[in-house]
JSON list of C-alpha atoms in Angstrom, two decimals:
[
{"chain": "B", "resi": 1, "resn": "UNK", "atom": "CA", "xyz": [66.49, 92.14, 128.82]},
{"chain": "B", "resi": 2, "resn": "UNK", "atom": "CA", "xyz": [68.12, 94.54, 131.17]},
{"chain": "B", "resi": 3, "resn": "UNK", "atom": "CA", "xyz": [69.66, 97.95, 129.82]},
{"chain": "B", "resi": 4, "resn": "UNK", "atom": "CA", "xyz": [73.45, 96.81, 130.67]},
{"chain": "B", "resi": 5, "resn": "UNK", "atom": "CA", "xyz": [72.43, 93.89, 128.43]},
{"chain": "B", "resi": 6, "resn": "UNK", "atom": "CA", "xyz": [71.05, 95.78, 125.24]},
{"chain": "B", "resi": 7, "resn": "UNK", "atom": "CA", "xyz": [74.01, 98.05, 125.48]},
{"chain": "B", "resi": 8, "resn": "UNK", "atom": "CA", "xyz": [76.44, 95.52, 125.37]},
{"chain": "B", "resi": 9, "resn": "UNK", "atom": "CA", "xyz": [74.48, 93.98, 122.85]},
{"chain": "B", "resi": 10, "resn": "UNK", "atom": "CA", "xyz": [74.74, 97.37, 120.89]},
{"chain": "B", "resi": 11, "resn": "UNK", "atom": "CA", "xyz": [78.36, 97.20, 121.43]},
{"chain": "B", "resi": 12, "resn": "UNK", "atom": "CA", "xyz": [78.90, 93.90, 119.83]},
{"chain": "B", "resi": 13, "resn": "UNK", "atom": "CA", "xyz": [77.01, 95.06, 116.88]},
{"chain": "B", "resi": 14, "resn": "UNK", "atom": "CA", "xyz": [78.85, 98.10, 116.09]},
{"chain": "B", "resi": 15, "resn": "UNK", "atom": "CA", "xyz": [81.93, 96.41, 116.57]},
{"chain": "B", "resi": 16, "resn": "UNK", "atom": "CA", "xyz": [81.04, 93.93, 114.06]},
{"chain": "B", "resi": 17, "resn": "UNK", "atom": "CA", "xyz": [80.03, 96.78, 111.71]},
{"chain": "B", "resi": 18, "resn": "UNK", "atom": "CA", "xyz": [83.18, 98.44, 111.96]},
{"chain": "B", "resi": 19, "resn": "UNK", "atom": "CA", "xyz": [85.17, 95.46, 111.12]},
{"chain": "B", "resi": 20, "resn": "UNK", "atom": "CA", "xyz": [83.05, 95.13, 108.07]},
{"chain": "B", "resi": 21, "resn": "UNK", "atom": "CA", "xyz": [83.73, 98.56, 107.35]},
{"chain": "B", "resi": 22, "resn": "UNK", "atom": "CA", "xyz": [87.54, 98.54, 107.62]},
{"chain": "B", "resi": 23, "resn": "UNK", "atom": "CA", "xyz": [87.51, 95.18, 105.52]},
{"chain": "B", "resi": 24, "resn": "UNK", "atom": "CA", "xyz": [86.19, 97.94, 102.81]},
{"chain": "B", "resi": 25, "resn": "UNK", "atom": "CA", "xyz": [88.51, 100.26, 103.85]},
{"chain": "B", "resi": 26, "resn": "UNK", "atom": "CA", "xyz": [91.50, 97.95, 103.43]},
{"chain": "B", "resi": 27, "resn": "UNK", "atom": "CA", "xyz": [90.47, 97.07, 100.10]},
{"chain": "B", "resi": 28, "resn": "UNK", "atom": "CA", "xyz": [90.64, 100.48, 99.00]},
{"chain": "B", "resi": 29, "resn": "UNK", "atom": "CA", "xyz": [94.07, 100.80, 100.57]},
{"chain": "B", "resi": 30, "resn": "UNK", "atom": "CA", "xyz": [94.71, 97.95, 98.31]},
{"chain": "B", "resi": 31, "resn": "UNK", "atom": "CA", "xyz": [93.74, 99.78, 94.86]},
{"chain": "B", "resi": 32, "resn": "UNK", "atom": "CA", "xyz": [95.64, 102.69, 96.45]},
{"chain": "B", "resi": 33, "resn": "UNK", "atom": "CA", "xyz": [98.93, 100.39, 96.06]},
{"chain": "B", "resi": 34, "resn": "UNK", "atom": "CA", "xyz": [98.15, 99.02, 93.42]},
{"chain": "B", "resi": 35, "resn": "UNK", "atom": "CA", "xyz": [98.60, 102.12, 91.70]},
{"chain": "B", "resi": 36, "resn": "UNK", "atom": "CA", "xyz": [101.72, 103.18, 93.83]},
{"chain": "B", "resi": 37, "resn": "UNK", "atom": "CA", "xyz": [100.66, 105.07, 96.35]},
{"chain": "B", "resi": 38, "resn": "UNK", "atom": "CA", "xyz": [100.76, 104.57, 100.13]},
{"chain": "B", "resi": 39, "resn": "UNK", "atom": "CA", "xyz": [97.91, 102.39, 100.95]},
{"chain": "B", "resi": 40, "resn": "UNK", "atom": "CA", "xyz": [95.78, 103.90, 102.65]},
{"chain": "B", "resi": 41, "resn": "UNK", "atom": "CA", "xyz": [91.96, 104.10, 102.28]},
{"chain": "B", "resi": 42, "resn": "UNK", "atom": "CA", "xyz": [88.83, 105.51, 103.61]},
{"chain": "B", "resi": 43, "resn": "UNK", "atom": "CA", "xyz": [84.96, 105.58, 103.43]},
{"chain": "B", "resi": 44, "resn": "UNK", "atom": "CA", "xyz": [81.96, 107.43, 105.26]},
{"chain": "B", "resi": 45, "resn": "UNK", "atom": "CA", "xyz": [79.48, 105.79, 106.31]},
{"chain": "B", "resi": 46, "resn": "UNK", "atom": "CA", "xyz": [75.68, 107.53, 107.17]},
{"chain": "B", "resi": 47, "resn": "UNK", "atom": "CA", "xyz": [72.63, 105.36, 108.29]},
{"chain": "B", "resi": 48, "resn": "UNK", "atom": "CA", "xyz": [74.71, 101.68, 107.80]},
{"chain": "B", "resi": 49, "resn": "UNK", "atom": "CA", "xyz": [75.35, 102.58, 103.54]},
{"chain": "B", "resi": 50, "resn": "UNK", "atom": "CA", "xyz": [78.83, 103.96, 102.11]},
{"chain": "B", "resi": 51, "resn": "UNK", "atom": "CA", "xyz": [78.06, 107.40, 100.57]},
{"chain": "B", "resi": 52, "resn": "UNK", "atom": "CA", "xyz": [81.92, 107.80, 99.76]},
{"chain": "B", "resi": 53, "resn": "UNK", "atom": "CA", "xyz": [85.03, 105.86, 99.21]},
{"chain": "B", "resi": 54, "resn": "UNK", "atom": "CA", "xyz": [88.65, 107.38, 98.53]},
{"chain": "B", "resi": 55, "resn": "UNK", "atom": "CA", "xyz": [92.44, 106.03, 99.26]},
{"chain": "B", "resi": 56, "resn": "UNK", "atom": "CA", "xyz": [95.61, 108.09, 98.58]},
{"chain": "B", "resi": 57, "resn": "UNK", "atom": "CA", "xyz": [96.46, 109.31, 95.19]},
{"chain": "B", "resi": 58, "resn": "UNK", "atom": "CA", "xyz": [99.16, 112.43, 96.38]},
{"chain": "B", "resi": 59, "resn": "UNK", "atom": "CA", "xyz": [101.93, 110.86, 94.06]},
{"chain": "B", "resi": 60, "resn": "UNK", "atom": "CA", "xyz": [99.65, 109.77, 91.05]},
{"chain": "B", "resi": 61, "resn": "UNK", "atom": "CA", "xyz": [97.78, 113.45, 91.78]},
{"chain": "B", "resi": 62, "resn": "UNK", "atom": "CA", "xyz": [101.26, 115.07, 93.00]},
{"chain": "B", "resi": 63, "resn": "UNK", "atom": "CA", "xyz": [98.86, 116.99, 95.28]},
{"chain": "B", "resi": 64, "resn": "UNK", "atom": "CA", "xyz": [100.31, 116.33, 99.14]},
{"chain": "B", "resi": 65, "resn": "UNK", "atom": "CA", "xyz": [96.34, 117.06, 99.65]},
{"chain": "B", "resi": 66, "resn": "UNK", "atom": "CA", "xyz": [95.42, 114.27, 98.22]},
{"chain": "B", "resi": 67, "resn": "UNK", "atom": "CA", "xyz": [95.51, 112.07, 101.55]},
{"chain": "B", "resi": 68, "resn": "UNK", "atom": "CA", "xyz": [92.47, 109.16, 101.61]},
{"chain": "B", "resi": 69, "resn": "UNK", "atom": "CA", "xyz": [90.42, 110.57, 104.14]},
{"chain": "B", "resi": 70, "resn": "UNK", "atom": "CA", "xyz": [90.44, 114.33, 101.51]},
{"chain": "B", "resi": 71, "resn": "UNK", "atom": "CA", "xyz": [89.57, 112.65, 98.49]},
{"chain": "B", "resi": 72, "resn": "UNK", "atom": "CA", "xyz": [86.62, 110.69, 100.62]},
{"chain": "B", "resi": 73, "resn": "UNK", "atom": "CA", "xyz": [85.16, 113.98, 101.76]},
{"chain": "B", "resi": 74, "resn": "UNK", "atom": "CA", "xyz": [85.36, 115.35, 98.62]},
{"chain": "B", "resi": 75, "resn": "UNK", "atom": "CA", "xyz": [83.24, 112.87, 97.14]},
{"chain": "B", "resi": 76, "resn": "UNK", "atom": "CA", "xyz": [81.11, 112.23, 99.92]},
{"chain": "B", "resi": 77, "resn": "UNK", "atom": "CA", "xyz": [80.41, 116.78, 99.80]},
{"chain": "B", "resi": 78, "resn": "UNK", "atom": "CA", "xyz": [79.48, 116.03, 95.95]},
{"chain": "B", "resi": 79, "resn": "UNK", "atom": "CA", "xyz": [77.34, 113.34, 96.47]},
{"chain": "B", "resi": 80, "resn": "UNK", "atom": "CA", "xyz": [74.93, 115.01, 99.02]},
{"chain": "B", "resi": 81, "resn": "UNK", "atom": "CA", "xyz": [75.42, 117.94, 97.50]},
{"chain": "B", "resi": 82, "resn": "UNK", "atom": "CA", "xyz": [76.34, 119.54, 100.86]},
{"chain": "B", "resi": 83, "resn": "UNK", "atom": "CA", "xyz": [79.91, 120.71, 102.62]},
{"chain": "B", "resi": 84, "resn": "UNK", "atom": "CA", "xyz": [78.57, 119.57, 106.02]},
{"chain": "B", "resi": 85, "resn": "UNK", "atom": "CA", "xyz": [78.18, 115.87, 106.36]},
{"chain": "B", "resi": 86, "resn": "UNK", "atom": "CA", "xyz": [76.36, 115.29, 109.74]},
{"chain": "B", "resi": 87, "resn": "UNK", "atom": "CA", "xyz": [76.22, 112.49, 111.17]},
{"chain": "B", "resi": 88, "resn": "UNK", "atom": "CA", "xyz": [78.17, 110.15, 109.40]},
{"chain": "B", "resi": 89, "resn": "UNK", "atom": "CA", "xyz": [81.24, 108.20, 109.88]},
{"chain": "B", "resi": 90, "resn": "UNK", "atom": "CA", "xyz": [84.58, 108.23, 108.52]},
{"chain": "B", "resi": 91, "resn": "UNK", "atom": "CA", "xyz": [86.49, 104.39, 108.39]},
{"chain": "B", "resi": 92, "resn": "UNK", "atom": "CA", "xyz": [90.28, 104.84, 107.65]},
{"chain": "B", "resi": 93, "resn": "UNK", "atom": "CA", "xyz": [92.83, 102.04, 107.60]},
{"chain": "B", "resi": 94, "resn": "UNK", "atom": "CA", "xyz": [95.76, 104.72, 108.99]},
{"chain": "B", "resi": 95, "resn": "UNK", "atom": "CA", "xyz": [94.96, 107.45, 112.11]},
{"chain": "B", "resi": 96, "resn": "UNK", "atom": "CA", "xyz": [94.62, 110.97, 110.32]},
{"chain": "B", "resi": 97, "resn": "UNK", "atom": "CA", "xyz": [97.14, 113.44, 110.02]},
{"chain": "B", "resi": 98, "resn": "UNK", "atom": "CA", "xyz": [96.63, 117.34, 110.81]},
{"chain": "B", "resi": 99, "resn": "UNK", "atom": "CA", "xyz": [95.44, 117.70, 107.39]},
{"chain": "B", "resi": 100, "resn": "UNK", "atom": "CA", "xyz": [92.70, 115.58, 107.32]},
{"chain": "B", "resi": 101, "resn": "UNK", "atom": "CA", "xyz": [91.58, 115.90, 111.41]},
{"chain": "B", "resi": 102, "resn": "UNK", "atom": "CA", "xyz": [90.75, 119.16, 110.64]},
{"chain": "B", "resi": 103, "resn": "UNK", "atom": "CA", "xyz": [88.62, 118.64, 107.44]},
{"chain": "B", "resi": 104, "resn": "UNK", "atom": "CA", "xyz": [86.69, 116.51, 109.54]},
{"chain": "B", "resi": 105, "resn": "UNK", "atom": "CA", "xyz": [86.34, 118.49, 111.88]},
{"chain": "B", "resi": 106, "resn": "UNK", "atom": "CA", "xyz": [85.04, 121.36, 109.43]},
{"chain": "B", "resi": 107, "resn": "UNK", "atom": "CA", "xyz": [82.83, 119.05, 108.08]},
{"chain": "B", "resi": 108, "resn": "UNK", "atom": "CA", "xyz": [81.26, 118.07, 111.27]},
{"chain": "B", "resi": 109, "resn": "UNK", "atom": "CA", "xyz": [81.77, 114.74, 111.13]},
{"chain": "B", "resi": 110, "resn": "UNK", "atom": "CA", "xyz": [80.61, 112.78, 113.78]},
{"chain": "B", "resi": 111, "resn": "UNK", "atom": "CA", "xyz": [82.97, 110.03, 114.32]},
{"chain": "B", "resi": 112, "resn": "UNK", "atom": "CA", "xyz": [85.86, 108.81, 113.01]},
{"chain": "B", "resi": 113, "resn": "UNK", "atom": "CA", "xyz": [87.15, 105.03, 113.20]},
{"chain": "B", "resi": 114, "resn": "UNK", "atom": "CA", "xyz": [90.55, 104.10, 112.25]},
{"chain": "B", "resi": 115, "resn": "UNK", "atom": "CA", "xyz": [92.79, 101.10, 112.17]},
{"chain": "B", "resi": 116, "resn": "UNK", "atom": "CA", "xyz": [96.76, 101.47, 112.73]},
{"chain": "B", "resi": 117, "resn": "UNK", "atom": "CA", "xyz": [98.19, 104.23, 115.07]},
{"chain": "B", "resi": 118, "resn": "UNK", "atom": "CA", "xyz": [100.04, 107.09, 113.16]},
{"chain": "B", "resi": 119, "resn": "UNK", "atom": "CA", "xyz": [103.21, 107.64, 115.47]},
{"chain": "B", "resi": 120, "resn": "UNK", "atom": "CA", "xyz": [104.50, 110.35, 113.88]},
{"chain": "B", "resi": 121, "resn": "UNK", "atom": "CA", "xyz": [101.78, 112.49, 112.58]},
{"chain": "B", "resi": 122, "resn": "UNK", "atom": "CA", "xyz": [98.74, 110.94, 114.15]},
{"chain": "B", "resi": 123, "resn": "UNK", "atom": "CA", "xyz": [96.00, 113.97, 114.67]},
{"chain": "B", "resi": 124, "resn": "UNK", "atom": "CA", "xyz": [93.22, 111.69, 116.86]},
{"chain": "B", "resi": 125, "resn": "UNK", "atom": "CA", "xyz": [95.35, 111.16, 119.53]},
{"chain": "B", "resi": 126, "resn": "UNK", "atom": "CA", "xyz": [98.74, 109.61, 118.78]},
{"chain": "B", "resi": 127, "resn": "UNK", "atom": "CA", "xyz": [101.04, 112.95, 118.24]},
{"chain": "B", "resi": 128, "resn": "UNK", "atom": "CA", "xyz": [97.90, 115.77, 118.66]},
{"chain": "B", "resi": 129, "resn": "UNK", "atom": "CA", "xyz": [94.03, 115.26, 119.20]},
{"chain": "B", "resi": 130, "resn": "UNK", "atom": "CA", "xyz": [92.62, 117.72, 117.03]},
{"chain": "B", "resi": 131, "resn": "UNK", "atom": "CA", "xyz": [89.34, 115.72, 116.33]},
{"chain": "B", "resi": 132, "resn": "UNK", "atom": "CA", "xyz": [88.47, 116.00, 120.20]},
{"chain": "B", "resi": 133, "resn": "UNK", "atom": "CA", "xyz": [89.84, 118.84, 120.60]},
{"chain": "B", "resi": 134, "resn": "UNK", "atom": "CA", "xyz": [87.99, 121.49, 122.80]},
{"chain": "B", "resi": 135, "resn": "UNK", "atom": "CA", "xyz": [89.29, 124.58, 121.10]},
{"chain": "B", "resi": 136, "resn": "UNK", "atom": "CA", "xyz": [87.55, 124.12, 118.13]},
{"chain": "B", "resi": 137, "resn": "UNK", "atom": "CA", "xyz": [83.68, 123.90, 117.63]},
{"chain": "B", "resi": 138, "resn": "UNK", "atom": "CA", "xyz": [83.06, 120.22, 117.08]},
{"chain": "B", "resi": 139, "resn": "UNK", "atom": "CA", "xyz": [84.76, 117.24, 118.43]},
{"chain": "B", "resi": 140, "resn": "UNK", "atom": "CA", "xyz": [84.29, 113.65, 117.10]},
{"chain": "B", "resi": 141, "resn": "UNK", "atom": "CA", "xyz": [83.78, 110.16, 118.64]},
{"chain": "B", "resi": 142, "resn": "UNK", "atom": "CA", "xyz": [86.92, 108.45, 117.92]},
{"chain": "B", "resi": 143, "resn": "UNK", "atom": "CA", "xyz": [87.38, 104.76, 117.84]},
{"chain": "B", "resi": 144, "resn": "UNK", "atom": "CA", "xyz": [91.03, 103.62, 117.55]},
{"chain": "B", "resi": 145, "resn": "UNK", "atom": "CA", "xyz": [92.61, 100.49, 116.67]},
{"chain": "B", "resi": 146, "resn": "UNK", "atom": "CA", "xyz": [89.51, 98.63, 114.19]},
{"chain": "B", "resi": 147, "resn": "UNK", "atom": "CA", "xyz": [92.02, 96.14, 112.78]},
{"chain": "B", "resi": 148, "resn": "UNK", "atom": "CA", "xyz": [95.01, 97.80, 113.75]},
{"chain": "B", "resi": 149, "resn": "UNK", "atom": "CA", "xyz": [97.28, 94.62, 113.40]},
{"chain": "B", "resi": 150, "resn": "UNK", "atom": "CA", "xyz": [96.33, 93.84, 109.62]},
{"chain": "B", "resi": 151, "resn": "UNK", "atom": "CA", "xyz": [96.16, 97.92, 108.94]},
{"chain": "B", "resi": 152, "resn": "UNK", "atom": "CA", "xyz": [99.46, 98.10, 110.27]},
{"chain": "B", "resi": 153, "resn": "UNK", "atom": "CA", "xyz": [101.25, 95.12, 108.24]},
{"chain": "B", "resi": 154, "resn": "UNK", "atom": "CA", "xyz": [99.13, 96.19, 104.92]},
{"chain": "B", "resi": 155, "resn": "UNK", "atom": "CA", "xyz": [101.62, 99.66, 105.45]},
{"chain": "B", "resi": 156, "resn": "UNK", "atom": "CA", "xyz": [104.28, 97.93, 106.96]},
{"chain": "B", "resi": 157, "resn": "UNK", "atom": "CA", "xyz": [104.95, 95.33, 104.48]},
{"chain": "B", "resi": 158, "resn": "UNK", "atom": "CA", "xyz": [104.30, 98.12, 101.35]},
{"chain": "B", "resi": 159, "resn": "UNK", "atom": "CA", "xyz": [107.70, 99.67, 103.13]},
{"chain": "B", "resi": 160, "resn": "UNK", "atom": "CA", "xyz": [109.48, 96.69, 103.23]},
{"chain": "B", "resi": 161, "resn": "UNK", "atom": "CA", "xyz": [108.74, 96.25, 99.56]},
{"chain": "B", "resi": 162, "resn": "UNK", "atom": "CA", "xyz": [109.45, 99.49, 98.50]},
{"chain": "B", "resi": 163, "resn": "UNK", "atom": "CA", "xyz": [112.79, 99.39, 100.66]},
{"chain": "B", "resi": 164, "resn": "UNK", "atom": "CA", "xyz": [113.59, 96.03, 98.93]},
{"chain": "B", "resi": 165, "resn": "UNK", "atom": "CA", "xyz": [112.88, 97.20, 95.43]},
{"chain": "B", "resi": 166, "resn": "UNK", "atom": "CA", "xyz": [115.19, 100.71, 96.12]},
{"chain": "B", "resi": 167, "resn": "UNK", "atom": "CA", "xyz": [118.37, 98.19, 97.26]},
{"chain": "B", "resi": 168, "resn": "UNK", "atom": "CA", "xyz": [117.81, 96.42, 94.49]},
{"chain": "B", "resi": 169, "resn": "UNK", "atom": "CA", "xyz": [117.88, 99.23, 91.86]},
{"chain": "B", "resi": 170, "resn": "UNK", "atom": "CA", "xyz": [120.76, 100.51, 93.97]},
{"chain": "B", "resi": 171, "resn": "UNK", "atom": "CA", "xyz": [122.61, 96.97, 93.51]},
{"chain": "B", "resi": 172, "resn": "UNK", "atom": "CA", "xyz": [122.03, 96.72, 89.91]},
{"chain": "B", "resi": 173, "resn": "UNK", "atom": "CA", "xyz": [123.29, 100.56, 89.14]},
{"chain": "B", "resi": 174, "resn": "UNK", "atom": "CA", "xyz": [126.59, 99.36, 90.81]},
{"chain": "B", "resi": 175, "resn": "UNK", "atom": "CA", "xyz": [127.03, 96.21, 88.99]},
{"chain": "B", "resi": 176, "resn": "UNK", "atom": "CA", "xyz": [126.28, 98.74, 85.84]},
{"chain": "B", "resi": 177, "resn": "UNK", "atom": "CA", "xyz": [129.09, 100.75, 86.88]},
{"chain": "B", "resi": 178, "resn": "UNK", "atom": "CA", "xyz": [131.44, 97.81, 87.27]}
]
């Protein structure tokens, strides 16, 4: 087999991976709704097993800190006992804000993969690139758009809920009033 041929091959196999992944990372997304948060979820990944899993908790937690991609550090720091966690990779179903790039980035992460595009406060590339960014120390391998379509609608479609279920409180405060 020639070497263009095994490194396609290679290719094909991560991608399949980090589908697999982000299928786990949109079911913790899920839990994170479930509960009333924004879904949004993450894991990290190091040799092909999940050391860490977290979604977003900031309103259960009220801790604007408490982002997916935080609490999934912070686990993954406990359970290898360490602050650095080399090479691994970080799955999230949303692109990381500021906030979270730059945990990463302290944490030496090696590469981040992530499903919908963050248009407003995207850190990997969308708004700012701080995870390849050249001024710091360490830069990750980003992979954008795992998913992107069913990332985006799980969000999108939590909105359009949420929106629905504010007009109707809205509609049956007037009809209170009347």
């Amino acid at each position: 087999m020639s070497k263009a041929v095994e490194e396609q091959a290679s290719l094909e196999q991560q991608a399949v991976k980090d589908e697999a992944y982000m299928r786990q990372a949109m079911a913790l997304a899920a839990e994170a709704e479930s509960r009333g948060e924004v879904p949004v979820g993450a894991l990290l990944v190091k040799d092909d097993k999940v050391i860490a899993t977290g979604f977003n908790l900031s309103i259960c937690r009220h801790d604007a800190s408490a982002h997916a991609e935080m609490e999934c550090i912070r686990a993954a720091g406990q359970a290898v006992e360490n602050y650095r966690l080399l090479d691994t990779t970080l799955y999230v179903t949303l692109e990381p804000c500021a906030m979270c790039a730059g945990a990463m980035v302290h944490a030496r992460i090696a590469r981040l993969v992530y499903g919908a595009a963050d248009l407003k406060t995207g850190a990997a590339g969308s708004v700012v690139d701080l995870v390849r960014s050249r001024a710091f120390n360490h830069q990750l391998t980003v992979t954008s758009g795992v998913l992107a379509e069913e990332c985006g609608e799980q969000l999108s479609a939590f909105f359009r809920r949420r929106r629905q279920e504010k007009k109707a409180l809205k509609m049956a405060e007037k009809k209170q009033g009347q």
